[in-house]
Amino acid sequence: MVHVFKSLLLASLGVASLGWLSFLLIGTLLNGPDADSALAQYVADHILFEENLDQLGWTFSEVSEGLFKLIAHMNIVFLGVTVVMTLSWSALSHFLNIDAPGKAKIYFIHWSVFTGILIAIFLAIAWYFTKSAAFETAELISTGGSFQLTLFGVIFYTLIYYLGVLLGTARFARSSVLFANKLPGVL
Amino acid sequence: MKNFVIGIGGTGAKCLEHLLHCCSAGLGPEQLWVGMIDQDEANGNVSRTKVLLSKYQNLQDSLRNETKNDLAKDSNLLKTQVSSNADSVWLPLKGSDPTLEEVVNYELLKPEVKGLLDCLYAPEEKAQNLSEGFRARPNIGAAAMLATSANENDPFWNQIHKAIDAARGGEEVRIFIISSIFGGTGASGFPNIARKIKAIQKEKNVTSNLYIGGALMLPYFTYDVPDENMDGEIFAKPAEFLDQTKGALEYYSKLFEYDKIFDQVYVAGWDPLSKVPSFKMGGNLQNNPPLFPELYAALGALKFFSNDNKISSNQEIFHIGKNESEEILWGDIPNVSNNLNSKEKISQLIRFSFVYNFIYSPALSGTWSKIKSFSDESWFKRLILKYTYNEDQKQCEIGHEYNQEVISLMKEYSQDVLTWIADMHHSTVINTEQKINLIFSDFFSEFSPKKTNRIKIKDKLTFSEKKEFAQLISDNSNFKLLNIMSNICYKKINKNQKGLGVFMDVLFRSCEK
């Protein structure tokens, strides 16, 4: 079990290496960024569906708070799923039946499927927040904006997950994770 | 402290086989000199131990070598520095196929002495060729042993002389003799060799620091003697074992009462007797299986050598036995000392031998082009690549001949351990009501009691057979191959280890429950 806890610690470090950016983003979005800030400008220019906004008679400042909260909540869910999946793989990697040299490579398939599931969950989360009827503010997000939120979310959080599992995967299972076997044996 | 162990006769040699395996498991003392005494030099039991001794020493030379491959001092694997004479077996009677008549120069004796010999020995006993031992006739063996001299020029006795000199120099010396009480060579050698040692001690005026211990094996096995073509042959008859033992015990009770030769004596026996499947009179065909009671003698020797064993001035006699049920369990194996748990160490060695033989040595055998497919794996990088990498030539030298030789030597030894434990497991209880529950060996070996090589270790295991590893040791530990793979990636590497010594020690420690 000591090795599992070590793995969880290393995985947490991997997640934290980029995860702090996510924290910063979520915090900023929940507090409401300055109207003149680059973040607010970006959301106004690239995420919002301006025609809808005009038709409904809203201004950006009136809808921004709800929109920022939606994006913040979406990121919280992204981050939560990332952390859970990273730690799950890191712990589970210790129980993969790697009982002989060369056998870890077989589990690359398992890792690929696991990662694929994670990406599918990310896509589902992005759809739920930006396309479903669950959030009224989502109607104000343009198709391009939704695509950008999904793309950036999936890439960024998959990267965080990858850094986590890169460090957190059990030493003997590293050949199952892309490039993880390039790490030094003592890490 | 200097330690010496002498195995007399076939039983003595077989006990040494157990003792050597225990030494590889880390149960032995720091240093041990091993010698055997048997007139039947070609005896299968003696030869087997002789080969094992040589394998142990070769491995030790290869893996306790400070320049290339070093397990280092802290490692328990092959911990005991075992030494022996170039020929580890001492023949009491030299020459080609001597008879008792020749040994005592019967024809040159005075008529009255001839008459005495005629009273003590039957004509066929006097004329019996002794190159295949004393055939369970201790009266022949005793005469033959007493007819030899403990000459310092003889390599065997030279070691004993040196040991006694060391005791005189202030170093503690412990000598342990193992033999059966009911055979020929062993029964006659046990008291006579000890007496000769005592005589040298007395001659050199050594009064302290020298301790003599012994293990006496009471009857613990029997066999069926074939009816045909045995008329007129002299051989060990199981029906006579108990009578011989009774007589010998009466003799020893008097000996121990009046003459303190031994400081500690360990007595082990077995009831019901194990039934050895095939009978051979002597020679290289007499290759009896290792049996569980012999392990007691070996552990007795190791207890005697243990630093925790404080030898008192009184003569001590220890008896050993198993639980009263018909089943032999791990709990029946006594510990060598408070710090040395026999069960844990022996099971660790068995696991190590299994994983080395079936899992890791196939991965490490061959040329670099074959082995390099594992070079990205964590265990390989930290245990092999780092320690066999030649900085000047910028290459890993695991595929080089000298490393491959060590890998192959260890594979051979691992197979010996698996054969030993599987053979003991089956042969101790075969054709008896007894049961044994120490290991599960059917998935990696085949047992054929009638064949010379009773145990055949499989070349390869299937996926499902490998999964049976968790049941290899019957202790409900559920220790899996995965646990070992995990351990070798995380176990700390000890300082001063070099080359393949790093991998071997980490793998050995990884097999500890």
XYZ file of C-alpha atoms in Angstrom:
700
model
C 0.000 0.000 0.000
C 2.942 2.315 0.596
C 3.692 2.203 -3.113
C 0.095 3.109 -3.935
C 0.253 6.150 -1.654
C 3.546 7.175 -3.233
C 1.898 6.920 -6.626
C -1.032 9.025 -5.489
C 1.350 11.665 -4.202
C 3.293 11.743 -7.468
C 0.058 11.829 -9.464
C -1.126 14.773 -7.369
C 2.133 16.573 -8.109
C 1.627 15.929 -11.818
C -1.915 17.262 -11.660
C -0.832 20.264 -9.632
C 1.882 21.181 -12.157
C -0.822 22.584 -14.492
C -3.838 22.287 -12.244
C -2.996 25.547 -10.473
C -3.847 27.359 -13.726
C -7.291 25.778 -13.605
C -7.719 26.909 -10.000
C -6.701 30.428 -10.980
C -9.154 30.458 -13.890
C -12.024 29.119 -11.786
C -11.334 31.616 -9.005
C -11.221 34.511 -11.444
C -14.415 33.425 -13.175
C -16.320 32.987 -9.907
C -15.213 36.413 -8.651
C -16.122 37.957 -11.993
C -13.240 39.254 -14.053
C -12.891 42.987 -14.827
C -14.894 44.021 -17.830
C -11.701 45.268 -19.450
C -9.693 42.161 -18.734
C -8.403 39.933 -21.523
C -10.515 37.062 -20.245
C -13.771 39.081 -20.360
C -12.799 40.430 -23.782
C -12.099 36.929 -25.056
C -15.459 35.626 -23.831
C -17.264 38.599 -25.357
C -15.484 38.281 -28.703
C -15.254 34.481 -29.142
C -17.740 32.693 -26.938
C -20.898 34.759 -27.011
C -23.468 34.570 -29.748
C -23.886 38.311 -30.325
C -26.975 38.031 -32.579
C -28.857 36.126 -29.879
C -27.788 38.680 -27.319
C -29.116 41.538 -29.482
C -32.367 39.719 -30.269
C -33.055 39.057 -26.622
C -32.179 42.635 -25.743
C -29.411 41.817 -23.304
C -26.070 43.507 -22.931
C -22.789 41.685 -22.222
C -22.473 43.135 -18.728
C -25.969 41.827 -17.897
C -25.218 38.228 -18.946
C -21.509 38.041 -18.185
C -21.877 36.999 -14.561
C -24.038 33.988 -15.445
C -21.781 33.074 -18.339
C -18.626 33.276 -16.237
C -20.252 31.113 -13.580
C -21.241 28.562 -16.215
C -17.678 28.372 -17.518
C -16.316 28.244 -13.948
C -18.646 25.387 -13.021
C -17.752 23.562 -16.201
C -14.060 23.871 -15.267
C -14.738 22.680 -11.730
C -16.368 19.539 -13.114
C -13.531 19.109 -15.635
C -10.952 19.421 -12.862
C -12.847 17.096 -10.548
C -13.149 14.413 -13.209
C -9.476 14.863 -14.099
C -8.352 14.428 -10.503
C -10.571 11.403 -9.925
C -9.514 9.703 -13.153
C -5.804 10.437 -12.629
C -5.780 9.129 -9.095
C -7.898 6.137 -10.108
C -5.487 5.090 -12.845
C -2.475 5.684 -10.607
C -3.901 3.475 -7.901
C -5.313 0.863 -10.262
C -2.009 0.567 -12.121
C -0.612 -1.187 -9.048
C -3.170 -3.935 -9.437
C -2.802 -4.589 -13.158
C -1.717 -8.173 -13.615
C 1.810 -7.342 -14.745
C 3.561 -10.454 -13.492
C 6.423 -10.792 -15.953
C 8.883 -8.635 -17.887
C 7.411 -7.236 -21.098
C 3.826 -7.666 -19.989
C 3.206 -3.985 -19.180
C 3.076 -3.132 -22.879
C -0.124 -5.155 -23.202
C -1.788 -2.734 -20.822
C -1.211 0.164 -23.212
C -4.553 -0.891 -24.689
C -6.197 -0.603 -21.282
C -4.683 2.807 -20.716
C -5.795 3.968 -24.180
C -9.351 2.829 -23.483
C -9.277 4.484 -20.044
C -8.013 7.726 -21.595
C -10.611 7.454 -24.363
C -13.343 7.156 -21.735
C -11.971 10.233 -19.996
C -12.078 12.235 -23.233
C -15.623 11.020 -23.875
C -16.602 12.181 -20.379
C -15.011 15.573 -21.106
C -16.993 15.866 -24.339
C -20.183 14.927 -22.524
C -19.486 17.522 -19.828
C -18.814 20.197 -22.438
C -22.024 19.287 -24.280
C -24.008 19.306 -21.035
C -22.808 22.790 -20.126
C -22.844 24.415 -23.555
C -25.442 22.616 -25.639
C -28.076 21.059 -23.370
C -31.083 22.891 -21.972
C -29.757 22.572 -18.433
C -28.394 26.105 -18.362
C -30.285 29.097 -19.786
C -27.090 31.074 -20.310
C -25.856 28.307 -22.620
C -28.224 29.674 -25.295
C -25.970 32.701 -25.519
C -22.908 30.630 -26.426
C -22.187 30.535 -30.130
C -21.352 27.330 -31.997
C -17.759 28.508 -32.395
C -17.638 29.435 -28.714
C -18.935 26.040 -27.711
C -16.362 24.384 -29.950
C -13.560 26.462 -28.447
C -14.663 25.764 -24.861
C -14.856 22.044 -25.628
C -11.546 21.928 -27.473
C -9.590 23.928 -24.890
C -11.227 22.012 -22.030
C -10.491 18.608 -23.491
C -6.879 19.480 -24.433
C -6.039 21.273 -21.191
C -7.556 18.753 -18.792
C -6.301 15.759 -20.786
C -2.840 17.282 -20.521
C -3.233 17.638 -16.749
C -4.425 14.026 -16.573
C -1.481 12.880 -18.690
C 1.054 14.632 -16.455
C -0.622 13.036 -13.450
C -0.579 9.487 -14.797
C 2.913 9.973 -16.223
C 4.232 10.441 -12.711
C 1.640 8.422 -10.823
C 1.546 5.152 -12.755
C 3.174 2.251 -10.900
C 6.808 1.867 -11.944
C 6.275 -1.597 -13.319
C 3.264 -0.450 -15.365
C 4.930 2.491 -17.051
C 5.173 0.802 -20.423
C 1.392 0.975 -20.513
C 1.431 4.801 -20.545
C 2.689 6.699 -23.568
C 6.348 7.714 -23.038
C 6.201 6.989 -19.296
C 8.911 4.342 -19.695
C 11.303 7.145 -20.647
C 11.314 8.304 -17.039
C 14.350 7.281 -14.985
C 13.959 3.989 -13.108
C 14.476 5.605 -9.705
C 11.612 8.120 -10.037
C 34.086 -17.897 14.929
C 35.066 -20.816 12.688
C 32.470 -23.423 11.812
C 32.987 -26.904 10.428
C 30.358 -29.395 9.381
C 31.053 -32.997 8.503
C 28.469 -35.246 6.888
C 29.196 -38.920 7.329
C 27.739 -41.516 4.978
C 24.764 -41.174 2.668
C 22.488 -39.677 5.301
C 25.166 -37.174 6.318
C 25.537 -36.098 2.698
C 21.792 -35.748 2.266
C 21.526 -33.614 5.395
C 24.257 -31.396 3.991
C 22.131 -30.894 0.882
C 19.395 -29.396 3.091
C 21.971 -27.417 5.006
C 23.426 -25.843 1.843
C 19.980 -24.757 0.675
C 19.340 -23.274 4.109
C 22.646 -21.410 3.840
C 21.604 -19.927 0.478
C 18.386 -18.805 2.125
C 20.370 -16.867 4.721
C 19.934 -19.234 7.669
C 23.604 -20.144 7.913
C 26.529 -18.648 9.795
C 28.945 -16.162 8.219
C 31.462 -18.853 7.370
C 31.346 -22.634 7.111
C 33.724 -25.364 6.058
C 31.972 -28.410 4.632
C 33.374 -31.910 4.408
C 31.961 -35.352 3.772
C 33.126 -38.791 4.766
C 32.052 -41.793 2.768
C 33.815 -44.900 1.654
C 31.289 -45.168 -1.169
C 32.659 -42.198 -3.092
C 30.482 -42.817 -6.123
C 27.340 -42.948 -4.005
C 24.546 -41.009 -5.694
C 23.637 -39.148 -2.508
C 27.225 -38.059 -1.931
C 27.731 -37.086 -5.573
C 24.576 -34.996 -5.541
C 25.740 -33.033 -2.510
C 29.236 -32.730 -3.965
C 27.821 -31.190 -7.158
C 25.538 -28.908 -5.144
C 28.446 -27.774 -2.995
C 30.449 -26.945 -6.077
C 27.512 -25.023 -7.588
C 27.062 -23.073 -4.355
C 30.740 -22.169 -4.305
C 30.756 -21.162 -7.983
C 27.755 -18.924 -7.460
C 29.293 -17.463 -4.361
C 32.532 -16.726 -6.219
C 30.556 -15.080 -9.013
C 28.140 -13.095 -6.881
C 30.325 -12.212 -3.947
C 33.047 -10.765 -6.070
C 33.949 -7.227 -5.050
C 35.128 -6.229 -8.509
C 32.252 -7.286 -10.756
C 29.096 -8.791 -9.299
C 28.661 -8.295 -5.593
C 25.662 -9.070 -3.417
C 27.481 -7.204 -0.628
C 27.679 -8.072 3.036
C 24.107 -7.246 4.025
C 22.498 -9.594 1.524
C 21.109 -12.847 2.903
C 21.284 -14.629 -0.424
C 24.209 -17.104 -0.362
C 25.174 -15.410 2.886
C 27.375 -18.168 4.224
C 30.915 -18.216 2.911
C 31.139 -21.949 2.261
C 34.546 -23.504 1.783
C 35.729 -27.073 1.344
C 38.740 -29.055 0.279
C 39.381 -29.501 -3.435
C 37.875 -32.928 -2.983
C 35.143 -32.450 -0.452
C 34.789 -36.190 0.247
C 37.228 -37.998 2.494
C 37.602 -41.739 1.916
C 38.669 -43.455 5.133
C 40.195 -46.307 3.149
C 42.322 -45.374 0.201
C 43.183 -47.782 -2.590
C 41.120 -49.620 -5.105
C 38.255 -51.592 -3.614
C 39.856 -52.658 -0.304
C 38.461 -55.418 1.924
C 38.528 -55.475 5.724
C 41.146 -58.228 5.560
C 43.417 -55.964 3.544
C 42.774 -52.968 5.754
C 43.790 -54.759 8.959
C 46.479 -56.857 7.218
C 44.712 -59.987 8.358
C 47.233 -62.405 6.904
C 50.072 -60.780 8.867
C 48.299 -60.849 12.233
C 49.209 -63.147 15.096
C 46.966 -66.237 15.290
C 45.268 -65.083 18.514
C 44.379 -61.697 16.973
C 43.201 -63.479 13.862
C 41.003 -65.558 16.105
C 39.556 -62.461 17.733
C 38.735 -61.025 14.321
C 37.158 -64.298 13.307
C 34.922 -64.031 16.347
C 33.893 -60.493 15.550
C 33.461 -60.735 11.762
C 31.864 -63.314 9.530
C 34.021 -64.544 6.606
C 31.875 -62.641 4.048
C 32.243 -59.442 6.088
C 36.029 -59.739 6.070
C 36.041 -60.362 2.335
C 33.450 -57.742 1.449
C 34.730 -55.092 -0.952
C 34.366 -51.739 0.748
C 34.491 -49.343 -2.193
C 30.700 -49.005 -1.932
C 30.673 -48.314 1.793
C 30.206 -50.446 4.854
C 26.715 -51.653 3.890
C 25.049 -50.908 7.210
C 27.680 -52.868 9.157
C 29.043 -50.420 11.729
C 31.309 -53.160 13.106
C 33.146 -53.172 9.750
C 33.097 -49.398 9.513
C 34.387 -48.941 13.052
C 37.355 -51.220 12.414
C 38.090 -49.504 9.126
C 37.821 -46.017 10.639
C 40.055 -46.925 13.562
C 42.597 -48.399 11.171
C 43.041 -44.988 9.495
C 45.177 -42.289 10.968
C 44.206 -38.658 11.485
C 47.359 -37.521 9.733
C 47.945 -33.778 9.421
C 49.183 -34.292 5.853
C 45.793 -35.579 4.822
C 43.811 -32.573 3.443
C 40.721 -33.524 5.462
C 42.483 -33.911 8.796
C 44.635 -30.918 8.017
C 41.504 -28.775 8.266
C 40.683 -30.270 11.654
C 44.225 -29.654 12.860
C 43.983 -26.045 11.660
C 40.645 -25.656 13.422
C 42.101 -26.876 16.698
C 45.104 -24.602 16.236
C 42.690 -21.696 15.751
C 40.937 -22.666 18.996
C 44.277 -22.664 20.732
C 44.843 -19.175 19.286
C 41.711 -17.943 21.079
C 39.204 -18.183 18.236
C 35.965 -20.022 18.906
C 35.665 -23.162 16.775
C 32.532 -25.247 16.364
C 32.547 -28.635 14.669
C 29.318 -30.419 13.833
C 28.990 -34.021 12.694
C 25.885 -35.395 11.015
C 25.168 -39.044 10.385
C 22.616 -41.775 10.790
C 22.652 -44.075 13.774
C 21.537 -47.146 11.828
C 23.726 -47.288 8.715
C 27.268 -48.476 8.147
C 29.531 -45.521 7.426
C 27.548 -43.021 9.455
C 26.966 -45.162 12.498
C 30.610 -46.178 12.694
C 31.972 -42.742 11.831
C 29.944 -40.610 14.208
C 31.611 -41.595 17.485
C 34.982 -42.472 15.974
C 35.499 -39.232 14.065
C 34.441 -37.238 17.122
C 36.860 -39.241 19.253
C 39.683 -38.646 16.791
C 38.981 -34.915 16.927
C 38.971 -35.042 20.722
C 42.244 -36.960 20.632
C 43.879 -34.261 18.474
C 42.490 -31.622 20.835
C 44.006 -33.435 23.775
C 47.285 -33.945 21.935
C 47.488 -30.215 21.194
C 46.506 -29.425 24.750
C 43.536 -27.273 23.768
C 41.142 -26.953 26.668
C 38.770 -24.233 25.559
C 37.112 -22.583 22.511
C 36.497 -25.881 20.728
C 32.956 -27.219 20.697
C 31.732 -30.402 19.081
C 28.113 -30.938 18.165
C 26.347 -33.668 16.316
C 23.089 -34.718 14.770
C 22.118 -38.357 14.951
C 19.409 -39.526 12.635
C 17.325 -42.320 14.108
C 15.494 -44.508 11.579
C 13.318 -42.307 9.420
C 12.968 -44.217 6.171
C 12.545 -47.714 4.894
C 12.411 -49.437 1.515
C 11.393 -52.722 -0.037
C 14.296 -55.057 -0.734
C 13.796 -57.031 -3.947
C 13.635 -60.802 -3.405
C 15.739 -61.909 -6.350
C 19.539 -62.230 -6.526
C 20.211 -60.914 -3.013
C 21.508 -64.128 -1.467
C 24.952 -63.728 0.049
C 24.962 -59.937 -0.522
C 25.728 -57.624 2.363
C 23.492 -54.572 2.325
C 21.484 -52.348 4.635
C 18.362 -54.242 5.673
C 15.544 -51.997 6.898
C 14.255 -54.786 9.141
C 17.471 -54.505 11.143
C 17.407 -50.710 11.520
C 15.451 -50.693 14.769
C 17.607 -53.372 16.422
C 20.756 -51.581 15.289
C 19.364 -48.323 16.622
C 18.507 -49.881 19.965
C 22.028 -51.235 20.330
C 23.556 -47.934 19.209
C 21.441 -45.889 21.612
C 22.517 -48.094 24.495
C 26.108 -47.566 23.418
C 25.657 -43.786 23.185
C 23.919 -43.558 26.536
C 27.016 -45.131 28.111
C 29.374 -43.066 26.002
C 27.640 -39.806 26.916
C 27.558 -40.822 30.553
C 31.243 -41.499 30.924
C 32.922 -39.494 28.193
C 31.985 -35.984 27.231
C 32.799 -36.000 23.527
C 29.926 -33.871 22.332
C 28.815 -30.535 23.726
C 25.446 -30.684 22.030
C 23.719 -33.566 20.283
C 20.543 -33.270 18.218
C 18.517 -36.435 17.795
C 15.857 -36.671 15.100
C 13.725 -39.527 13.895
C 10.447 -40.202 12.167
C 7.412 -42.308 12.816
C 5.922 -43.658 10.614
C 8.953 -44.229 8.439
C 9.071 -42.622 5.000
C 9.104 -45.208 2.258
C 11.876 -44.691 -0.278
C 10.528 -45.954 -3.603
C 13.593 -47.722 -5.000
C 16.341 -49.816 -3.449
C 19.973 -49.752 -4.545
C 22.803 -51.344 -2.560
C 25.303 -48.564 -3.156
C 27.232 -46.741 -5.841
C 25.993 -44.013 -8.135
C 22.559 -45.591 -8.451
C 21.882 -45.102 -4.752
C 20.320 -41.712 -5.191
C 17.780 -41.458 -2.413
C 15.361 -38.554 -2.270
C 15.748 -35.705 0.201
C 13.408 -36.345 3.120
C 11.855 -33.961 5.594
C 13.536 -35.335 8.775
C 16.952 -34.551 7.261
C 15.969 -30.903 7.331
C 15.823 -31.195 11.119
C 19.448 -32.340 11.222
C 20.451 -29.448 8.967
C 18.585 -26.935 11.117
C 20.132 -28.506 14.204
C 23.569 -27.836 12.734
C 22.627 -24.242 11.948
C 21.270 -23.770 15.464
C 24.551 -25.118 16.810
C 26.488 -22.563 14.704
C 24.166 -19.706 15.590
C 25.663 -16.840 17.584
C 22.637 -17.023 19.858
C 23.544 -20.571 20.862
C 25.418 -20.307 24.117
C 27.094 -23.648 24.685
C 27.168 -24.647 28.310
C 29.740 -26.857 29.950
C 27.137 -29.590 30.379
C 26.534 -32.027 27.594
C 23.147 -31.181 26.084
C 20.946 -33.533 24.101
C 18.079 -32.068 22.076
C 15.185 -34.027 20.681
C 13.067 -32.741 17.885
C 9.732 -33.781 16.496
C 6.729 -32.615 14.591
C 3.124 -32.046 15.612
C 1.213 -35.185 16.463
C -1.058 -35.168 13.439
C -0.263 -37.079 10.255
C 0.269 -33.836 8.379
C 3.611 -32.067 8.013
C 3.163 -28.304 8.126
C 5.367 -25.219 8.049
C 4.831 -24.929 11.775
C 6.825 -28.153 12.197
C 9.995 -26.445 11.012
C 11.876 -24.999 13.983
C 13.625 -21.648 13.865
C 17.404 -21.464 13.845
C 17.379 -18.644 16.381
C 15.099 -15.888 17.588
C 16.184 -13.727 14.677
C 16.173 -16.387 11.983
C 12.754 -17.660 11.023
C 13.362 -20.873 9.085
C 9.944 -20.982 7.475
C 10.183 -17.429 6.152
C 13.701 -17.843 4.811
C 13.096 -21.215 3.167
C 9.847 -20.070 1.573
C 11.633 -16.929 0.383
C 14.288 -19.065 -1.304
C 11.639 -21.252 -2.948
C 9.784 -18.221 -4.298
C 13.043 -16.696 -5.506
C 14.012 -19.909 -7.287
C 10.625 -20.124 -8.941
C 10.475 -16.565 -10.205
C 14.096 -16.584 -11.234
C 13.799 -19.841 -13.146
C 10.474 -19.233 -14.864
C 10.145 -15.465 -15.107
C 13.365 -13.443 -14.924
C 16.167 -15.654 -16.191
C 14.404 -16.211 -19.556
C 14.212 -12.411 -19.886
C 17.903 -11.950 -19.043
C 19.325 -14.829 -21.072
C 20.737 -14.364 -24.544
C 22.284 -11.550 -26.488
C 21.706 -7.845 -25.941
C 19.595 -7.632 -29.112
C 17.108 -10.007 -27.429
C 17.350 -8.611 -23.920
C 17.056 -4.951 -24.948
C 13.326 -5.309 -25.500
C 13.049 -4.918 -21.714
C 15.486 -2.007 -21.492
C 12.718 0.581 -21.062
C 11.186 -1.176 -18.083
C 11.713 0.341 -14.677
C 13.123 -2.790 -12.981
C 15.605 -3.284 -15.828
C 16.766 0.332 -15.803
C 17.328 0.534 -12.060
C 18.675 -2.979 -11.417
C 20.374 -4.129 -14.602
C 21.119 -1.294 -17.010
C 22.601 1.019 -14.414
C 24.847 -1.663 -12.953
C 26.018 -3.465 -16.072
C 26.543 -0.391 -18.233
C 30.029 0.155 -19.540
C 30.623 3.914 -19.612
C 33.684 3.628 -21.850
C 32.028 1.515 -24.485
C 28.600 3.091 -23.974
C 26.800 -0.218 -23.833
C 25.017 -2.527 -21.451
C 27.046 -5.663 -20.803
C 24.268 -7.956 -19.610
C 24.607 -10.017 -22.774
C 28.342 -10.529 -22.248
C 29.634 -14.006 -21.603
C 30.666 -13.456 -17.985
C 27.249 -12.059 -17.037
C 25.441 -14.760 -18.966
C 27.459 -17.353 -17.079
C 26.229 -15.986 -13.743
C 22.638 -15.910 -15.030
C 22.941 -19.501 -16.173
C 24.588 -20.652 -12.901
C 21.759 -19.135 -10.886
C 19.181 -20.761 -13.165
C 20.774 -24.163 -12.568
C 20.817 -23.554 -8.843
C 17.192 -22.379 -8.865
C 16.211 -25.613 -10.571
C 18.120 -27.532 -7.894
C 16.155 -25.761 -5.165
C 12.836 -26.474 -6.891
C 13.832 -30.103 -7.473
C 14.947 -30.461 -3.862
C 11.773 -29.096 -2.308
C 9.426 -30.849 -4.756
C 11.249 -34.171 -4.314
C 11.218 -33.848 -0.523
C 7.555 -32.926 -0.595
C 6.534 -35.984 -2.588
C 9.066 -38.558 -1.376
C 8.621 -37.985 2.366
C 5.003 -39.105 2.318
C 4.685 -41.370 -0.712
C 3.188 -44.797 0.056
C 2.464 -43.781 3.655
C -0.544 -42.459 5.506
C 1.224 -39.160 6.090
C 0.381 -35.898 4.377
C 2.546 -32.899 3.763
C 1.385 -29.387 3.149
C 4.357 -27.123 2.606
C 4.221 -26.257 -1.065
C 2.156 -26.882 -4.154
C 4.477 -28.169 -6.864
C 2.335 -30.026 -9.392
C 1.945 -27.026 -11.650
C 5.660 -26.601 -12.294
C 7.022 -30.133 -11.934
C 6.258 -33.766 -12.592
C 7.018 -36.486 -10.062
C 7.937 -39.999 -11.222
C 8.994 -42.029 -8.148
C 10.486 -44.919 -10.104
C 12.764 -42.848 -12.312
C 16.334 -41.855 -11.395
C 15.423 -38.203 -11.885
C 12.262 -38.266 -9.856
C 11.419 -34.634 -10.450
C 11.183 -33.030 -13.855
C 10.897 -29.268 -13.773
C 8.830 -27.951 -16.662
C 10.648 -25.856 -19.253
C 7.922 -23.270 -19.560
C 4.692 -22.498 -17.804
C 1.402 -21.502 -19.334
C -0.411 -18.361 -18.288
C -2.748 -20.295 -15.994
C 0.155 -22.251 -14.466
C 1.953 -19.010 -13.658
C -1.139 -17.827 -11.822
C -0.754 -20.828 -9.486
C 2.321 -19.131 -8.029
C 0.099 -17.578 -5.359
C -0.426 -21.111 -3.989
C 3.241 -22.166 -4.262
C 3.809 -21.823 -0.524
C 0.999 -23.271 1.556
C 0.661 -20.408 3.985
C -2.434 -18.620 2.657
C -0.328 -15.551 1.987
C -1.671 -15.111 -1.567
C 1.715 -13.717 -2.591
C 1.479 -13.144 -6.334
C 3.957 -12.681 -9.153
C 2.580 -9.152 -9.406
C 3.800 -8.469 -5.856
C 7.296 -9.498 -6.841
C 7.238 -7.393 -9.998
C 6.104 -4.460 -7.878
C 8.720 -5.095 -5.187
C 11.672 -5.223 -7.581
C 10.706 -1.803 -8.877
C 10.621 -0.231 -5.419
C 12.966 -2.146 -3.070
C 15.882 -0.070 -1.911
C 19.271 -0.963 -3.367
C 21.883 -1.685 -0.729
C 25.168 0.150 -0.742
C 28.300 -1.550 -2.086
C 26.371 -3.896 -4.342
C 27.739 -4.317 -7.815
C 26.716 -5.704 -11.202
C 24.256 -8.555 -11.157
C 24.527 -8.698 -7.365
C 22.072 -5.778 -7.278
C 19.371 -7.576 -9.264
C 19.827 -10.916 -7.501
C 19.612 -9.389 -4.039
C 16.639 -7.150 -4.829
C 14.794 -10.075 -6.426
C 15.569 -12.229 -3.384
C 14.344 -9.548 -0.990
C 11.275 -9.042 -3.175
C 10.288 -12.644 -2.513
C 10.047 -12.003 1.206
C 6.443 -12.046 2.374
